[in-house]
Amino acid sequence: MRRGIIIKAILFVAIFVTTAFFVNKLYYRGYENENYQKTNTSLPVLYVRHNDEIINRMLAYRTKIDTSLDRSVVTTVGEDKKMSILLPNDSDYTKQVSYELRSFDGQNLIEDGDLTEPSRYNGFVQYDISLRMDMTIDKEYQIVIKLSDGKETLRYYSRLIRLERDYIQSYVDYMKSFNKAMFDEKYDENGDLIADYELQDSSIIVKALDQDNSNNSSNLGVVNLQSNYDVVTFGNLKPERTSELVPVIKEINETECTVQYQYTVSSGTGSELKNYIIDEYYELSYDNSNASAKLENYKRNMDYVFNYKDVNTILNSLSMGVCSNESEPYITTEDGKRAAFITENQLWFYDYKNTCMSNIYGFWKGTMADIQEIQNRLGFNLLYINDDGVVDFCVYGRIPRGTHEGQNGIILYEYKEETGELKELSFIETEITYDLMTQGVGRFAYYNRDYKVFYTILDNALIKAYVESDEMDYVVDNMPMDRIYFSDDYSTVAFMNDSRLEKSKGITIVDCESNRQVEIRSKYEISEVIGFVGTDIVYGDGTIDDIYTLLDGRKKVEFTELCIVDKSGNEIKRYKKNDKTLKNVEIGVNVINFELVDKNAEKTEPEQLDASELAEEMAEEADIKEEEPEELATDTDAIEDDIYIGGNTTNKESDYISFKQETKSGKLTFKNTYTEAGYAALNMVFPSNVYIRKTPKLMLAKTKKENNTATITMNKASEDSMLYVFSYEGLSMMTETAAEAMDYITDNGGVLLDGNGNVLFKTKPYNSYYTVAGTFPYQQCSSISESLNACAYMSILASGGKADYGELLGKSTFEECLSDSQTAVPINLYGMKIKTALLFLSDGIPFTARLSDGRYVLVVSYNLTAIRYYDPVDGKEVRVSRKRFVNDIAVYGNIIYTFAVK
């Protein structure tokens, strides 16, 4: 009897399992068994061994990327030029292991070689690299590690720099101690804070905090040295690390280093378990007097991994938990009852009507053991949502999972709530890095569902990709990304028909919604797009004679007329005032502001300001004593910021055009509240017509198998005139002017690069004195008007290059003089403090400055009290006090030029 029951039970289980299997196969016919983004990663992670430390975790690329603007990781070598890499023991990609040493931008191969005879280290396979070619100390190169399984090649990228000495071991030891102190238990068995804990066990944190500028914020999402001790040590959250700690070197020189930790933590247990992702950045220096590392700056970003059960019925919201952002990207239907939103590399869809939620795209599997989840940087752009639960979106960056794992590019997707289907529509593979894609794709993307056309900005170009084929058109290329304008709803794009203002004979309007393009010719000689009011375009018409050049190198125009047109090019309003030009046009909230200038006023050279009055005024503003001359007259806030060459600064009056912006319904808001544990949590609050009352059902997003997805390859090809500032968190700003970039770096730190990846400036220790006198020949000139050309010529020589002085005499600007140089990249520092210019000289690079009588001189030496420059007009070196020099160059608002060595 018992035996019969057992047999029946076994048969029942077998029938049930078999039925379930075939039902599952039938239901998911044409789909992956699991959303392919949720499958395990298959490509190996590579590490660098530095002495006995494992550092610089790197991810594999199947796409060959352009590395000129890649600042994600840097590896050091010493005098022996040796480095060691580590691979997992079970990797399939070790049939051929090789390396390439390239120039910093990856364009020029310096040497390469195969890596054989691996050894074992700490559970890894180790390969040793011994570089043969000479490497200039403190110069950046690119190292590419290539792995092959015989069928395909994986690439791992890192900048490489040779240092006479590094202090990585000291930096890592400090970070380990600091991080450990944050997590060490500080409560007794009753949950009470141990009274003397701070002094005994966490002195490393207490000493590092800036007590004089501390704040009382309880936000665990963003922590720095101004945060209070309790917040730095996670308050009552009591988290535990759940992934490995591997330091990634972001920037380094002989005395300073920026290092990143990325890891996960969890708190609570069971149904109360909460998971978080943490990014830590340490800026460290080496203190020779104490032979130890010193913490200069610290930042920690912490973000909760969203759980669909986190409903706040009181606030009518979904709880985003601890968050480093004040809001999250989202898109809603007009009534706000369906919404898609991004949080921590995941895309979620919420349907109020059906009380359900779906994780459309993401990598959460209930564990964060796989560190690739958080290191891989991925961007999203939400494109479309409708009342039927259809969502269009794109992801961009290095694709971490599925069919395109390790490829770099943009994937366009369509999600349908009714079927739960996630369908890939198109894949654009590109060598352009994630940081640059954030400035293009991250700012603008539009998908025309009717015409199956995808528009986006990539590599200083507006592209048009045809989803049902592998074709792509350039709507416009070689147009700086910040000069491609788009409407708030992304349906309309406008740009000048030439990136050079003096060549722009009109503007182009692209109506992405109707897939049409309109050309508008200038009513005069030139046109410039100013921006958008809703979907209407604001542009100005003017003449070539009304173009003027700011001293920082930017070209501007005084418009004869201002025009507003709709996206079809139909004129809505045209503004003109007789005998006046329009200058400094800005689009504000419900108003367009501008200045009116006398059209026939005389064009002047930059206005000379009284040096003594200026110095006195600036000293009063800065509250600086006269005996501290190095700070006098260096704050150019007191100087007119619109001084320019060939323009007019007098007889100005203001005017405006008003308009009314449309308001949108279905808007979500974000609000910070405080949890029972006392820390801030972000909530996504729905509009009043949506009533969140219960936990939504979790729906499965099924990934459609597509064999005919259009794949487009796009290589970087555009000329790039922009300047880029990279901080430890990535690309921080794009700008046309070095002065604006230097201001940012002075306040926030970072590295300045040109569009080709040349490092123009990076923060370094400042020498109290330095000279380059005698290291290159001087060049005398015959008049003040030739002095700028002479200084530019000497700058080329100082960079190690050659030039024909006679040819340079025919050029009118410093930038033009250096435009053909093979060794020097010009930098315009107009308006910067003298100390900024001395930072370049401190690094062995002289700078050019304009004195009060109009002549340009080349500064070659300085100390705490004096400046020495070569005067090409008089043909001699001149030594003056810093106070006198500062006051002298302040007359023209600090016109300063320098260069970077290629």
Coordinates of N, CA and C in Angstrom, one line a residue, residues 44-60 73-77 81-89 91 93-101 113-131 142-148 154-160 246:
P44 N 35.7 37.6 -18.9 CA 36.5 37.7 -17.7 C 36.9 39.1 -17.3
V45 N 37.1 39.3 -16.0 CA 37.6 40.6 -15.5 C 39.1 40.5 -15.3
L46 N 39.7 41.6 -15.6 CA 41.2 41.7 -15.6 C 41.6 42.6 -14.4
Y47 N 42.7 42.2 -13.7 CA 43.2 43.0 -12.6 C 44.7 43.3 -12.8
V48 N 45.2 44.3 -12.1 CA 46.6 44.6 -12.1 C 47.2 44.3 -10.7
R49 N 48.3 43.6 -10.7 CA 49.0 43.4 -9.4 C 50.1 44.4 -9.2
H50 N 50.0 45.1 -8.1 CA 51.0 46.1 -7.7 C 51.6 45.7 -6.4
N51 N 52.8 45.2 -6.5 CA 53.4 44.5 -5.3 C 52.5 43.4 -4.9
D52 N 51.9 43.4 -3.7 CA 51.0 42.4 -3.3 C 49.6 42.9 -3.2
E53 N 49.3 44.0 -3.8 CA 48.0 44.5 -3.9 C 47.3 44.2 -5.2
I54 N 46.1 43.9 -5.2 CA 45.3 43.7 -6.4 C 44.5 45.0 -6.7
I55 N 44.8 45.6 -7.8 CA 44.2 46.9 -8.1 C 43.6 47.0 -9.5
N56 N 43.0 48.1 -9.8 CA 42.6 48.4 -11.2 C 41.8 47.3 -11.9
R57 N 40.6 47.0 -11.4 CA 39.7 46.0 -12.0 C 39.3 46.6 -13.3
M58 N 39.4 45.8 -14.4 CA 39.0 46.3 -15.8 C 38.1 45.3 -16.5
L59 N 37.1 45.9 -17.2 CA 36.1 45.1 -17.9 C 36.5 44.9 -19.4
A60 N 36.1 43.9 -20.0 CA 36.4 43.5 -21.3 C 35.6 44.3 -22.3
V73 N 40.8 54.7 -15.8 CA 41.8 54.0 -15.0 C 43.2 54.3 -15.5
V74 N 44.2 54.4 -14.5 CA 45.6 54.6 -14.9 C 46.4 53.6 -14.1
T75 N 47.4 53.1 -14.8 CA 48.4 52.1 -14.1 C 49.8 52.7 -14.2
T76 N 50.6 52.4 -13.2 CA 51.9 53.0 -13.1 C 53.0 51.9 -13.3
V77 N 54.1 52.3 -13.9 CA 55.3 51.5 -13.9 C 56.4 52.3 -13.4
K81 N 60.0 49.5 -15.8 CA 58.9 49.4 -16.9 C 58.2 48.0 -16.9
K82 N 58.0 47.5 -15.7 CA 57.3 46.2 -15.6 C 55.9 46.3 -15.0
M83 N 55.0 45.5 -15.4 CA 53.7 45.4 -14.8 C 53.2 44.0 -14.9
S84 N 52.3 43.6 -14.0 CA 51.7 42.3 -14.0 C 50.2 42.4 -14.0
I85 N 49.6 41.5 -14.8 CA 48.1 41.4 -14.9 C 47.6 40.1 -14.4
L86 N 46.4 40.1 -13.9 CA 45.8 38.9 -13.3 C 44.5 38.5 -14.0
L87 N 44.3 37.3 -14.3 CA 43.1 36.8 -15.0 C 42.5 35.6 -14.1
P88 N 41.2 35.4 -14.2 CA 40.6 34.2 -13.5 C 41.2 32.9 -14.0
N89 N 41.3 31.9 -13.1 CA 41.9 30.6 -13.5 C 41.1 29.9 -14.6
S91 N 39.3 31.1 -17.1 CA 39.0 31.9 -18.3 C 39.3 31.1 -19.6
Y93 N 39.7 32.7 -22.4 CA 40.3 33.6 -23.4 C 41.8 33.8 -23.1
T94 N 42.5 32.6 -23.0 CA 43.9 32.6 -22.8 C 44.7 31.9 -23.9
K95 N 44.0 31.6 -25.0 CA 44.7 31.0 -26.1 C 45.8 31.8 -26.6
Q96 N 45.5 33.2 -26.7 CA 46.6 34.1 -27.0 C 46.4 35.4 -26.1
V97 N 47.4 35.7 -25.4 CA 47.4 36.9 -24.6 C 48.5 37.8 -25.0
S98 N 48.2 39.1 -25.3 CA 49.2 40.0 -25.9 C 48.9 41.4 -25.3
Y99 N 49.8 42.3 -25.7 CA 49.6 43.7 -25.2 C 50.1 44.6 -26.3
E100 N 49.6 45.9 -26.3 CA 50.0 46.9 -27.1 C 50.3 48.2 -26.3
L101 N 51.4 48.8 -26.5 CA 51.7 50.1 -25.9 C 51.5 51.1 -26.9
G113 N 53.6 42.9 -28.0 CA 54.3 41.7 -27.8 C 53.3 40.6 -27.2
D114 N 53.6 39.3 -27.4 CA 52.8 38.3 -26.8 C 53.3 37.9 -25.4
L115 N 52.3 37.5 -24.6 CA 52.6 37.2 -23.2 C 52.5 35.6 -23.0
T116 N 53.5 35.0 -22.6 CA 53.6 33.6 -22.5 C 54.1 33.2 -21.1
E117 N 54.1 32.0 -20.8 CA 54.7 31.4 -19.5 C 54.0 32.1 -18.3
P118 N 52.7 32.0 -18.2 CA 52.1 32.6 -17.0 C 52.4 31.9 -15.7
S119 N 52.3 32.5 -14.6 CA 52.5 32.0 -13.3 C 51.2 32.0 -12.5
R120 N 51.2 31.6 -11.2 CA 50.0 31.6 -10.4 C 50.2 32.6 -9.3
Y121 N 49.1 33.3 -8.9 CA 49.1 34.2 -7.8 C 47.7 34.3 -7.2
N122 N 47.6 33.9 -5.9 CA 46.4 34.1 -5.1 C 45.1 33.7 -5.9
G123 N 45.1 32.6 -6.5 CA 43.9 32.2 -7.2 C 43.8 32.7 -8.6
F124 N 44.8 33.5 -9.1 CA 44.7 34.1 -10.5 C 45.8 33.5 -11.3
V125 N 45.7 33.7 -12.6 CA 46.7 33.4 -13.6 C 47.4 34.8 -13.8
Q126 N 48.7 34.8 -13.6 CA 49.5 36.1 -13.8 C 50.4 36.1 -15.0
Y127 N 50.3 37.2 -15.7 CA 51.1 37.4 -16.9 C 52.0 38.7 -16.6
D128 N 53.3 38.6 -16.9 CA 54.2 39.7 -16.6 C 54.6 40.4 -17.9
I129 N 54.5 41.7 -17.9 CA 54.9 42.5 -19.1 C 56.2 43.3 -18.8
S130 N 57.1 43.2 -19.6 CA 58.4 44.0 -19.6 C 58.5 44.9 -20.8
L131 N 58.2 46.1 -20.7 CA 58.2 47.1 -21.8 C 59.6 47.4 -22.2
Q142 N 49.0 54.7 -23.5 CA 47.8 53.8 -23.4 C 48.3 52.3 -23.5
I143 N 47.9 51.5 -22.6 CA 48.2 50.1 -22.6 C 46.9 49.3 -22.9
V144 N 47.0 48.4 -23.9 CA 45.9 47.6 -24.3 C 46.2 46.1 -24.1
I145 N 45.5 45.5 -23.3 CA 45.7 44.0 -23.1 C 44.7 43.3 -23.9
K146 N 45.1 42.3 -24.7 CA 44.3 41.6 -25.7 C 44.3 40.1 -25.3
L147 N 43.0 39.6 -25.2 CA 42.8 38.2 -24.9 C 42.0 37.6 -26.0
S148 N 42.4 36.4 -26.4 CA 41.7 35.7 -27.5 C 41.4 34.2 -27.1
L154 N 39.2 40.1 -27.0 CA 38.8 41.0 -26.0 C 39.9 42.0 -25.7
R155 N 39.5 43.3 -25.5 CA 40.4 44.3 -25.2 C 40.1 44.9 -23.8
Y156 N 41.2 45.2 -23.1 CA 41.2 45.9 -21.8 C 42.0 47.1 -21.9
Y157 N 41.5 48.3 -21.4 CA 42.2 49.6 -21.6 C 42.6 50.2 -20.3
S158 N 43.8 50.8 -20.3 CA 44.2 51.6 -19.2 C 45.3 52.6 -19.6
R159 N 45.2 53.8 -19.1 CA 46.3 54.7 -19.3 C 47.5 54.2 -18.6
L160 N 48.7 54.5 -19.0 CA 49.9 54.0 -18.4 C 50.9 55.2 -18.2
V246 N 38.3 46.6 -4.3 CA 39.4 46.7 -5.2 C 39.6 48.1 -5.6

